[in-house]
Coordinates of C-alpha atoms in Angstrom, one line a residue:
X20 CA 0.0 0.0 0.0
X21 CA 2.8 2.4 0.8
X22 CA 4.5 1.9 -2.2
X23 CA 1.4 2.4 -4.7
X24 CA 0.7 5.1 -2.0
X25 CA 4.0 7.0 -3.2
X26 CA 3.0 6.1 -7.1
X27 CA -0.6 7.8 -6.3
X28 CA 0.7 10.8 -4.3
X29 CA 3.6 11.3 -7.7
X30 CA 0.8 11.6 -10.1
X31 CA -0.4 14.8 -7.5
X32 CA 2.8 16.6 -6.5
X33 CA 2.6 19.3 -9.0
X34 CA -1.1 19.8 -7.6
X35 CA 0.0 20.5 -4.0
X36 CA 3.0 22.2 -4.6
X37 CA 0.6 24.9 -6.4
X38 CA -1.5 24.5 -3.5
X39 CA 1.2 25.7 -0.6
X40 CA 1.0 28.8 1.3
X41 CA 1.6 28.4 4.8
X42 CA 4.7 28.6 6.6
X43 CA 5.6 30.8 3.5
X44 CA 4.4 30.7 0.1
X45 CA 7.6 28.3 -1.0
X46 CA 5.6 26.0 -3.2
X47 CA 7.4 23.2 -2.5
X48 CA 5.3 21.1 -0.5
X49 CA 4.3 18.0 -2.8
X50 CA 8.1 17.6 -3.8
X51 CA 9.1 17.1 -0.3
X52 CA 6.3 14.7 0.5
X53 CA 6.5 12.8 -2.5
X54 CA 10.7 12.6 -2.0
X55 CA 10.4 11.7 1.7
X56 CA 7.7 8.7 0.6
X57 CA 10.4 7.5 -2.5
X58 CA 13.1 7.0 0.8
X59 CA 10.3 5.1 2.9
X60 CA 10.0 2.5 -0.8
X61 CA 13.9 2.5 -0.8
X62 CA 13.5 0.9 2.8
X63 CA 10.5 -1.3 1.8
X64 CA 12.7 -2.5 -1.2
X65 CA 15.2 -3.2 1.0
X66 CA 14.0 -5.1 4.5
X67 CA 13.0 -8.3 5.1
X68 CA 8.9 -8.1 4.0
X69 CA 7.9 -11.2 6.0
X70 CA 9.2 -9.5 9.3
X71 CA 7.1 -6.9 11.3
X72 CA 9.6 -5.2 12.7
X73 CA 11.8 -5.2 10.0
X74 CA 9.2 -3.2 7.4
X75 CA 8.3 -0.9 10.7
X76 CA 12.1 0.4 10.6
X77 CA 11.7 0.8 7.4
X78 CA 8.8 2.9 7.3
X79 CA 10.4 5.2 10.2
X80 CA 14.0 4.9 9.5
X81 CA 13.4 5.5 5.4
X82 CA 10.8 8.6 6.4
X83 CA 13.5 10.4 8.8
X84 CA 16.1 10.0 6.3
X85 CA 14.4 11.3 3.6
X86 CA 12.7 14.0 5.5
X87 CA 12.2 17.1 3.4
X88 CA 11.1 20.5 4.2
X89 CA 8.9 21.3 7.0
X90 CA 6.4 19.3 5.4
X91 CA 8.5 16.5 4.9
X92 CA 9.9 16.4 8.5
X93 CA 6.3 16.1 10.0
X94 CA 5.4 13.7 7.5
X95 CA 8.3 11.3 8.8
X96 CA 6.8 11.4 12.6
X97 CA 3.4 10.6 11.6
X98 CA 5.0 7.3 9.6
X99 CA 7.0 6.8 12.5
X100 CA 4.0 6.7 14.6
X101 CA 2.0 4.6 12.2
X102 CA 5.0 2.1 12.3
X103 CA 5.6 1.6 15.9
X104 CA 2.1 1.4 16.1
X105 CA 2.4 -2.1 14.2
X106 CA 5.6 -3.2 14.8
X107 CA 4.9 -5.9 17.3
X108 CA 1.7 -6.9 15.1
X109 CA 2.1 -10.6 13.5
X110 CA -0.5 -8.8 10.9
X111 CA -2.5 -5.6 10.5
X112 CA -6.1 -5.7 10.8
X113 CA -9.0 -3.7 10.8
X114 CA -8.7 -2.3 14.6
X115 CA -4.6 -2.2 14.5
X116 CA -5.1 0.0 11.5
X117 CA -7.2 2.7 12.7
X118 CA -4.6 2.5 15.9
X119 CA -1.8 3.1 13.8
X120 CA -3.5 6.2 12.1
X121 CA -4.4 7.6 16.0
X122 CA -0.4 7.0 16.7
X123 CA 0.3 8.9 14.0
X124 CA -1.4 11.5 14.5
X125 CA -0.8 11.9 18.0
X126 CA 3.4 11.5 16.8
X127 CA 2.7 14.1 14.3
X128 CA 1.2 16.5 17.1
X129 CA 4.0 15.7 19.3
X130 CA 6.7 16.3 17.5
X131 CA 6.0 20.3 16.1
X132 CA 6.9 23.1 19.3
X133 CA 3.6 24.7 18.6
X134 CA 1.2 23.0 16.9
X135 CA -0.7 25.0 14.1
X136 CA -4.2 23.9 13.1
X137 CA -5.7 24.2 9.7
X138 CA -2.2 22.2 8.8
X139 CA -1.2 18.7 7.9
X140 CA -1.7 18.1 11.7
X141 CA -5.4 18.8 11.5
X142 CA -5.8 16.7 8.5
X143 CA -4.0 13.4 10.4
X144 CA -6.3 14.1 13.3
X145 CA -10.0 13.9 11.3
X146 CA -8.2 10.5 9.3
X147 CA -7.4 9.3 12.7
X148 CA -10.7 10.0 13.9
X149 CA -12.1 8.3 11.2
X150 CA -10.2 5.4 11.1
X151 CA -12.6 2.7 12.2
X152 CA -14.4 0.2 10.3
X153 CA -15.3 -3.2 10.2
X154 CA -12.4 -4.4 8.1
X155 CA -9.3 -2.6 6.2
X156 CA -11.3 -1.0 2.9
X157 CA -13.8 0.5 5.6
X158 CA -11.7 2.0 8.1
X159 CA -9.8 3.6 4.8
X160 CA -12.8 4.9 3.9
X161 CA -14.0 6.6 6.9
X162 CA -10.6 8.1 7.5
X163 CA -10.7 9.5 3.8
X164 CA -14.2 10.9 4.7
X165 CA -13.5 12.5 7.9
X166 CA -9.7 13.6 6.9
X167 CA -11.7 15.6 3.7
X168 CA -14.1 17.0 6.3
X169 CA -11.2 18.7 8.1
X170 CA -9.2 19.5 4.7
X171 CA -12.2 21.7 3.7
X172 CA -12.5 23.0 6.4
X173 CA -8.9 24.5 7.0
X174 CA -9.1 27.7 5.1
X175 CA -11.4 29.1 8.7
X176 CA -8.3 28.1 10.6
X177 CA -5.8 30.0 8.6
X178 CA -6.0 33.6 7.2
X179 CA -3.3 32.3 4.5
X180 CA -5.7 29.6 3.2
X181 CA -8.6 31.9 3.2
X182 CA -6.6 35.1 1.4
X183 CA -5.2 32.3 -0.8
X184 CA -8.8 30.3 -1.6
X185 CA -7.2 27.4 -1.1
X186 CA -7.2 24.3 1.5
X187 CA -3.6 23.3 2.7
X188 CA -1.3 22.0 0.4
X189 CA 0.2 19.3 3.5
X190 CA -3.1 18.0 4.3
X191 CA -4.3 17.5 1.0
X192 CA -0.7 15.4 0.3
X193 CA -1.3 13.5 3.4
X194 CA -5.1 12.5 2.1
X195 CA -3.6 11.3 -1.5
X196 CA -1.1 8.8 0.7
X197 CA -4.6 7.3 2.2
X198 CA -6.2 7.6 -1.1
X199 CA -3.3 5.8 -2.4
X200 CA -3.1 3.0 -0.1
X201 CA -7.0 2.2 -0.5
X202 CA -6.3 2.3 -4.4
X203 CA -3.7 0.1 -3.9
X204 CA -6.1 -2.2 -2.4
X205 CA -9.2 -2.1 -4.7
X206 CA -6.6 -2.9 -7.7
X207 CA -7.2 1.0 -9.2
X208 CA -4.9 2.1 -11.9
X209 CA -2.7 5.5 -11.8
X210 CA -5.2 8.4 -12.7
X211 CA -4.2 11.0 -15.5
X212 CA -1.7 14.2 -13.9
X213 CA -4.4 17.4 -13.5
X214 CA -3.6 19.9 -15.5
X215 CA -1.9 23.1 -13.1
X216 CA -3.6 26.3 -14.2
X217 CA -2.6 28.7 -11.0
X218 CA -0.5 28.8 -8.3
X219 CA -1.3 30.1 -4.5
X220 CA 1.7 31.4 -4.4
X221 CA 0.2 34.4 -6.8
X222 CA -2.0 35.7 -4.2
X223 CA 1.4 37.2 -2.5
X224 CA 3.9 39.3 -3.0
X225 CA 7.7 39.0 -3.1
X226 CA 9.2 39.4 -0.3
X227 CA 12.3 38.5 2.0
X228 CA 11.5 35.2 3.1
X229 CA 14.7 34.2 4.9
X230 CA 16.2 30.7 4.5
X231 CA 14.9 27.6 4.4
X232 CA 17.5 25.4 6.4
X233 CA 17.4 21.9 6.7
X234 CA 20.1 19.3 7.7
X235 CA 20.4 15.8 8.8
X236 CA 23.5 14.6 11.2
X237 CA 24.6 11.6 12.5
X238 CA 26.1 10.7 15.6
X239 CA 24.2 13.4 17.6
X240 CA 26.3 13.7 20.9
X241 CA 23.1 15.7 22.5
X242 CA 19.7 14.2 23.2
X243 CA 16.8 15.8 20.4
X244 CA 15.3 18.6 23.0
X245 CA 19.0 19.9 23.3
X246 CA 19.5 20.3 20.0
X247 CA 16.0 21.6 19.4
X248 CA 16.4 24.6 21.8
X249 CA 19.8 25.0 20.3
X250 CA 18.1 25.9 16.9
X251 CA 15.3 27.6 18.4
X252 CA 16.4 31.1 18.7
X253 CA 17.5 31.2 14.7
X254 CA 14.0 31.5 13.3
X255 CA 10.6 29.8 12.9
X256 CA 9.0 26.9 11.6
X257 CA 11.2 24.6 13.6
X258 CA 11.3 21.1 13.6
X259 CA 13.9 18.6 14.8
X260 CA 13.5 15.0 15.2
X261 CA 15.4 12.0 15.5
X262 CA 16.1 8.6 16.5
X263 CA 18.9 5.9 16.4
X264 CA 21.5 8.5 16.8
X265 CA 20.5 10.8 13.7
X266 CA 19.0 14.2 14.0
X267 CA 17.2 15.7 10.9
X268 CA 16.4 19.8 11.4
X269 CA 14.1 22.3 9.2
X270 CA 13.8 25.9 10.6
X271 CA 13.5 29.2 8.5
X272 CA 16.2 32.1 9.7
X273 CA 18.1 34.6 8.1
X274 CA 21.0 33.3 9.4
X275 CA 22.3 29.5 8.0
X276 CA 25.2 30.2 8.4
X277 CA 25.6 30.8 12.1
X278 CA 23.1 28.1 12.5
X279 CA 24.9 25.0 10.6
X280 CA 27.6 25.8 12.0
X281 CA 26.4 25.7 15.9
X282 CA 24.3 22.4 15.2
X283 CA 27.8 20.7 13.6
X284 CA 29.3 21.2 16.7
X285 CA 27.1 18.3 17.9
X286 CA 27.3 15.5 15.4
X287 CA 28.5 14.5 12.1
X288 CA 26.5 16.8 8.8
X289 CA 25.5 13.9 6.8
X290 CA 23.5 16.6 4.6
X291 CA 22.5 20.4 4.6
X292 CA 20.3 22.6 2.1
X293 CA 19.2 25.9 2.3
X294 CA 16.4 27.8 0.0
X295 CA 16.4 31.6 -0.5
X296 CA 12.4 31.7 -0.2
X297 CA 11.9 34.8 -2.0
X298 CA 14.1 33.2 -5.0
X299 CA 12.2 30.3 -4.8
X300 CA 8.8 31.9 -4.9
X301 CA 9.9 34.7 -8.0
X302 CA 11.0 30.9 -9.7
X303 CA 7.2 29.7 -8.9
X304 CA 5.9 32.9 -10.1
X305 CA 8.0 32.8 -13.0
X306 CA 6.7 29.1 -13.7
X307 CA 3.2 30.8 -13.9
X308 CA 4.0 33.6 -15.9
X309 CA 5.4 31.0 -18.4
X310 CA 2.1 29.0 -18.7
X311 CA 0.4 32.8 -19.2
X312 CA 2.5 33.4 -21.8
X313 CA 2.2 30.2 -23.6
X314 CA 1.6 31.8 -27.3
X315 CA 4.6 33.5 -27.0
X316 CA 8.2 32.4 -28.9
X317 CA 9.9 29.9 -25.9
X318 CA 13.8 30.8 -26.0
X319 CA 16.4 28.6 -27.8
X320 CA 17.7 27.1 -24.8
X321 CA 17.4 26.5 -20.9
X322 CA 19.8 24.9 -18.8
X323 CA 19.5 22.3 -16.2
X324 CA 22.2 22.2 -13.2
X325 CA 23.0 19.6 -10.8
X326 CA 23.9 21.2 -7.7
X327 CA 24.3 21.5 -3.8
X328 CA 25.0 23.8 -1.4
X329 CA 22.8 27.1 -0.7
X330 CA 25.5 29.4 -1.9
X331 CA 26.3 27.5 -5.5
X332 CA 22.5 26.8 -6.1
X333 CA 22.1 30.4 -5.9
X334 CA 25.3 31.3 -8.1
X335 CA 23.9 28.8 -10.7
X336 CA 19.9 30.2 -10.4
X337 CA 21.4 33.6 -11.3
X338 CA 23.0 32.2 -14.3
X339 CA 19.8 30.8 -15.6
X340 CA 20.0 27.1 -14.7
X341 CA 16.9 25.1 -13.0
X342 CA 18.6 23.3 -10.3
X343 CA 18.6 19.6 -9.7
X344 CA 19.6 18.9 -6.1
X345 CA 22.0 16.2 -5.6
X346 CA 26.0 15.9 -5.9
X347 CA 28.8 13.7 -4.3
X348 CA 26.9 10.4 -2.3
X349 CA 23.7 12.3 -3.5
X350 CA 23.4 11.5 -7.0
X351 CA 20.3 12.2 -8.4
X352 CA 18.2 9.8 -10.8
X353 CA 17.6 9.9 -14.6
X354 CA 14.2 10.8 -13.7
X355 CA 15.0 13.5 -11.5
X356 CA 17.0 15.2 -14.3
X357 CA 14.5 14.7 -17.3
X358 CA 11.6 16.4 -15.2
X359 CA 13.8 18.8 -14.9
X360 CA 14.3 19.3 -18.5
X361 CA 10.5 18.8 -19.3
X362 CA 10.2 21.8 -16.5
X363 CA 12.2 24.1 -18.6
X364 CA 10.5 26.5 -21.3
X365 CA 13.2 26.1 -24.3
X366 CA 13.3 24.4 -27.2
X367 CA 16.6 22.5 -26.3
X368 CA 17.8 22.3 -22.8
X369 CA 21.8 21.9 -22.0
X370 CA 22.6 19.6 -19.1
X371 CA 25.4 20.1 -16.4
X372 CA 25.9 17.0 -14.3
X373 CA 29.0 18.2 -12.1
X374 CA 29.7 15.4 -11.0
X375 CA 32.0 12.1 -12.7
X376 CA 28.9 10.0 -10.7
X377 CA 26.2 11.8 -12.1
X378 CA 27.5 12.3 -16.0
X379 CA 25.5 8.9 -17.4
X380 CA 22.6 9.3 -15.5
X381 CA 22.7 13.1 -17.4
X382 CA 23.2 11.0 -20.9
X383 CA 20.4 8.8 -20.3
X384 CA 18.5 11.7 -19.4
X385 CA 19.4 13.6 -23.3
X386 CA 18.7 9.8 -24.8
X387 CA 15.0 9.8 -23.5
X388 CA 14.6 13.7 -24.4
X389 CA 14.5 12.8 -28.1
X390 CA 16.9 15.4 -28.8
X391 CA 15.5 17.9 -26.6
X392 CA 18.7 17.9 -24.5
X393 CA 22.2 18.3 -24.7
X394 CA 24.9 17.8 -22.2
X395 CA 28.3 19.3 -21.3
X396 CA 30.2 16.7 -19.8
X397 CA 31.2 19.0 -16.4
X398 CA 32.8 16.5 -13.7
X399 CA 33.1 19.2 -11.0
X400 CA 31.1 21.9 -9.8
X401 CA 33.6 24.9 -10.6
X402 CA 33.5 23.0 -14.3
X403 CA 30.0 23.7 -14.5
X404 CA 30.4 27.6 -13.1
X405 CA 32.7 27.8 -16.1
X406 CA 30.6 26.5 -18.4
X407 CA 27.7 28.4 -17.3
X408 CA 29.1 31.6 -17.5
X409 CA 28.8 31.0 -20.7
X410 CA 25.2 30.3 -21.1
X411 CA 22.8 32.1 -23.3
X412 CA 19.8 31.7 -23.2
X413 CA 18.7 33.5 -26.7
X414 CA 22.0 31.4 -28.6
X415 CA 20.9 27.7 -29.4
X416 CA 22.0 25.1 -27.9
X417 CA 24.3 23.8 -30.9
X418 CA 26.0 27.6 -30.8
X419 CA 26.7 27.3 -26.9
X420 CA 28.3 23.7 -26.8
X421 CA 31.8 24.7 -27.8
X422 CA 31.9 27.7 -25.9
X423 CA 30.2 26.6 -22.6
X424 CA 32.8 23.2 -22.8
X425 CA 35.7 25.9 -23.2
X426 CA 34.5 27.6 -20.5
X427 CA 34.2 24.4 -17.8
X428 CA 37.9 24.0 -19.3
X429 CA 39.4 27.5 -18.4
X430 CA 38.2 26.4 -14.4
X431 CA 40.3 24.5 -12.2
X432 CA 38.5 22.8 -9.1
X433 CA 39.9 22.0 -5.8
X434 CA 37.5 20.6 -3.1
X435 CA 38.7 19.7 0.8
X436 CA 37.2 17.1 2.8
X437 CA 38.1 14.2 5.4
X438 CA 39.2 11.0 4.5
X439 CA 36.6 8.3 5.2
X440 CA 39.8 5.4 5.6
X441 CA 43.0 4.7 5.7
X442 CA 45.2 4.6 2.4
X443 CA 48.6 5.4 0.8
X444 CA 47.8 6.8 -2.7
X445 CA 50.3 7.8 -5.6
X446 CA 49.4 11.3 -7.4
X447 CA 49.2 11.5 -10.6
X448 CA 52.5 13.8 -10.4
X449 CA 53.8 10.9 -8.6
X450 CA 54.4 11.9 -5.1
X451 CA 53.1 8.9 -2.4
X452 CA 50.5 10.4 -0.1
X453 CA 49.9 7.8 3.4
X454 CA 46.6 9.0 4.4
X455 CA 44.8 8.3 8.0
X456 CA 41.1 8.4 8.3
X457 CA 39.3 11.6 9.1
X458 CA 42.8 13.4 7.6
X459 CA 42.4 16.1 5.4
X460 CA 42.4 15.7 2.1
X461 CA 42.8 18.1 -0.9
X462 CA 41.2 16.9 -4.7
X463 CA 42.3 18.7 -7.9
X464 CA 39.5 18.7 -10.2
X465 CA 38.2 15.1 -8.8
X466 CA 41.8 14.1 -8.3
X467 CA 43.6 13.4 -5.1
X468 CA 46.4 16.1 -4.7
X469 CA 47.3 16.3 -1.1
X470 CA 46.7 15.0 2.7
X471 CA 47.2 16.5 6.1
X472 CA 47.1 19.8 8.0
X473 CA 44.5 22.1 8.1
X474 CA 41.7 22.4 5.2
X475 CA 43.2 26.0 5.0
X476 CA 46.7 24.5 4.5
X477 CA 45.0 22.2 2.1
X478 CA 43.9 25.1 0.0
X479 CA 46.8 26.8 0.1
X480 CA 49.0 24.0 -1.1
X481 CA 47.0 22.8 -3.5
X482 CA 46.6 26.8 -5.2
X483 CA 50.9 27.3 -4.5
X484 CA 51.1 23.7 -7.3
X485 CA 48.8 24.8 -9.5
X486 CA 48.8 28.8 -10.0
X487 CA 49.9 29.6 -13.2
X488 CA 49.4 33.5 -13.6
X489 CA 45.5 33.0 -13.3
X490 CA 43.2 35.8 -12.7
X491 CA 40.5 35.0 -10.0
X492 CA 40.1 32.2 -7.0
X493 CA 36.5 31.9 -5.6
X494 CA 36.0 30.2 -2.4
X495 CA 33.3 28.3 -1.2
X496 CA 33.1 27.0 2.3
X497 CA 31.0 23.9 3.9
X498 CA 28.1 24.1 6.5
X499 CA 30.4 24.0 8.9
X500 CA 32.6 27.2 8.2
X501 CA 31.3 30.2 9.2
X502 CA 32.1 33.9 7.7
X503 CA 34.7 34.3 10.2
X504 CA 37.0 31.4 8.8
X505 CA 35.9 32.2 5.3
X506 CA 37.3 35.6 5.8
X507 CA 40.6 34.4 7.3
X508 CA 41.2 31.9 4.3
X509 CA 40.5 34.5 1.8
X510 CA 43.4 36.9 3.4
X511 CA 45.9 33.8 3.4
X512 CA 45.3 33.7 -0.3
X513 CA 45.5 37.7 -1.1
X514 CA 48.9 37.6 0.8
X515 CA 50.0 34.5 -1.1
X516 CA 49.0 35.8 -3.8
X517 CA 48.7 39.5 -4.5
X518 CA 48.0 39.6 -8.3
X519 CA 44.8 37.3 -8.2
X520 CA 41.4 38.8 -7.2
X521 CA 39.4 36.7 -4.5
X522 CA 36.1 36.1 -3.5
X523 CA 35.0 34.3 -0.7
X524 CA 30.9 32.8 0.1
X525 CA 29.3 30.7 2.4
X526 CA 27.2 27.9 1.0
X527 CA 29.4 25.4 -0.2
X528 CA 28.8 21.8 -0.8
X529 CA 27.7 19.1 1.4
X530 CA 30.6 16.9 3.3
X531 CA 33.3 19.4 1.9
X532 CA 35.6 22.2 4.3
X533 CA 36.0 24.3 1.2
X534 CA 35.5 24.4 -2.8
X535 CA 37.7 26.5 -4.6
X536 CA 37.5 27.3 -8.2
X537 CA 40.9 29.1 -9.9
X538 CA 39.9 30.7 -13.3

């Protein structure tokens, strides 16, 4: 049921995503549902389906992993209340059902600061009170019933909803998951995608939103409700929940920065993203403009990046990419990167994967295009900066391939991180590097270059063998650095080298100290 569930609740996300107002109007909210569910399948896929237990943890453990956006997040506790609701069950019947859907709910309720009716919350309550029946395809149908009940009726518990004319986006997801389930089990086939013809979001105007800022850590060395009041004086919207010794956080603030970089004080940053909101809603608005404007000529290309990291999603948004999140041990699918395509209002769309991992999921992507799309073979972020500075939107795509492919060649990439084991490794200039886990370690566009010291000293080394009378360095640095080291780094490198002009930005990559690109 879960799986056909996160089929059924697909064929909506566009639907609730035009439906979201509330925190912010951020339009995002079917994604993240519909992305949190596809982790829960990975887990289903992946346990042992004749043991209880063993398809409970999956349900919880792949829902907190995949956790996205606030929506997301409160999804994941409302699985992980339905699943240890059942976990000790030999079988689920028609009374451990509607149990799992009051546990749910009441995990759900539980795990928000201050719960907010007219939300997701409110929806899981009325399908929890209607879950009762006397067998499985009657307690899913009064929990549909009473669930729609309260979904109309949540634009009189929030202004936004009413000013908007529109029932929340979260609650209506949450109903297409039930709806899904009960399809699954009358044997109903995937309905047709409605067709979006406005957004919410419209019914607002632009303004400074803040960050959306998420991440997920491992190896929490504080209980939850510590690191929950830790986060709770950077902003609003906050949510942090956990278990087995992970901790997954969404709170808006203006300040990402400061925050990632208290919380990874406390734990290992597995992942981190942060959304400029008022970006992300002149990108929805712009998506509506585009369907108003159909008649009119569509340009000769887009362009499609694959990216992380607040700071280079933003860089590549202002250079006219639509971004596909994902990167190094995040590598997104050939589905994730031909909706983005299809997303795009061009007649051809170039590709950047920036990433060696992600390059033939980006080809098999152009293959199923027909044509549509092209792609630059970037293996590196700073690659793909180069190659989009080059981008043109009113040049076609055939025009901008040798000039965008110079481009990602003119940019050298260095990237810092920690080495996850032990190993001695030759370079290819042939020096022997004996490397410890958790050492430094510096990469030259994707190749090892150096080990040990400092990331700064890694920087620096790596820059001293490779300058060759270049012109500008442009530093990125990880969650975990905050403006304060980012400054220091970028006066190391004006002193080392006075001739070069530097810039310096927060909003690097995931799992990386620094990126530096040397152009």
């Amino acid at each position: 049921m879960l799986r056909y569930a996160t089929d059924w609740l697909g064929v909506y996300r566009e639907q609730v995503n035009a439906l979201n107002v509330y925190p912010v109007p951020d339009g995002d909210t079917g994604t993240n549902m519909h992305l949190t569910m596809q982790s829960v399948r990975r887990e289903l896929d992946t346990c042992e389906q004749n043991s209880m237990p063993s398809v409970a943890r999956a349900i919880s453990y792949g829902a907190l992993l995949g956790a996205r956006g606030n929506s997301g997040v409160i999804l994941s506790q409302l699985l992980k209340g339905f699943a240890e609701a059942i976990r000790d069950a030999p079988s689920v019947d028609a009374a451990l059902l509607g149990r799992a859907f009051q546990a749910a709910q009441k995990a759900g309720y539980g795990a928000v600061m201050k719960p907010v009716e007219g939300t997701i919350l409110t929806v899981a309550r009325g399908v929890a009170e209607g879950a009762s029946g006397a067998d499985i395809e009657a307690v899913l149908e009064s929990a549909l019933f009473r669930g729609q009940e309260l979904l109309d009726q949540t634009p009189e518990m929030l202004p936004a909803l009413k000013q908007a004319g529109v029932i929340d986006s979260g609650g209506q997801g949450y109903l297409y998951l039930v709806q899904g389930m009960l399809a699954e089990l009358r044997g109903e086939a995937l309905p047709p995608a409605p067709e979006i013809t406005s957004y919410a979001q419209q019914q607002f105007e632009n303004e400074e939103f803040g960050f959306c800022t998420e991440f997920l850590m491992s190896e929490a060395t504080e209980p939850i409700e510590t690191i929950r009041e830790l986060v709770s004086p950077f902003g609003d919207s906050l949510l942090v929940v956990g278990a087995e010794g992970y901790a997954k956080g969404h709170i808006h603030t203006n300040e990402p920065d400061q925050l990632l970089a208290t919380v990874g004080r406390y734990g290992r940053m597995l992942k981190t993203k942060v959304e400029d909101m008022s970006e992300q809603h002149t990108e929805i608005l712009g998506m509506t403009g585009a369907a108003a404007k159909a008649e009119e000529e569509v340009p000769p290309s887009g362009l499609v990046a694959v990216a992380n990291g607040y700071g280079l999603v933003k860089l590549f948004r202002s250079l006219g990419a639509r971004i596909v999140s994902g990167g190094q041990t995040a590598n997104p699918s050939v589905q994730d990167i031909v909706d983005a395509v299809r997303s795009v209002s061009a007649e051809q769309v170039i590709i950047l994967p920036n990433n060696k991992n992600v390059l033939m999921a980006a080809e098999k992507a152009m293959e199923l295009m027909d044509g549509r799309a092209v792609v630059i073979p970037t293996r590196t972020l700073g690659q793909g900066i180069g190659a989009a500075l080059a981008f043109q939107s009113d040049t076609p795509a055939s025009e901008l391939k040798d000039a965008m492919t110079e481009g990602a060649g003119n940019v050298t990439t260095f990237e810092v991180t920690r080495a996850s084991r032990s190993t001695n490794i030759t370079t290819k200039d042939g020096r022997t590097l004996v490397i410890a886990e958790g050492d430094v370690i510096g990469l030259q566009d994707d190749e090892l270059m150096q080990a040990g010291g400092t990331p700064e000293d890694s920087v620096l080394e790596m820059l001293n063998r490779a300058y060759a009378g270049q012109e500008i360095v442009t530093v990125f640095g990880g969650p975990q650095k905050t403006p304060d080291d980012l400054e220091a780094l970028a006066a190391k490198i004006t002193a080392a080298f006075p001739m070069v002009e530097v810039e310096a930005h927060a909003g690097g990559p995931d799992l990386y100290d620094y990126m530096v690109t040397l152009e």
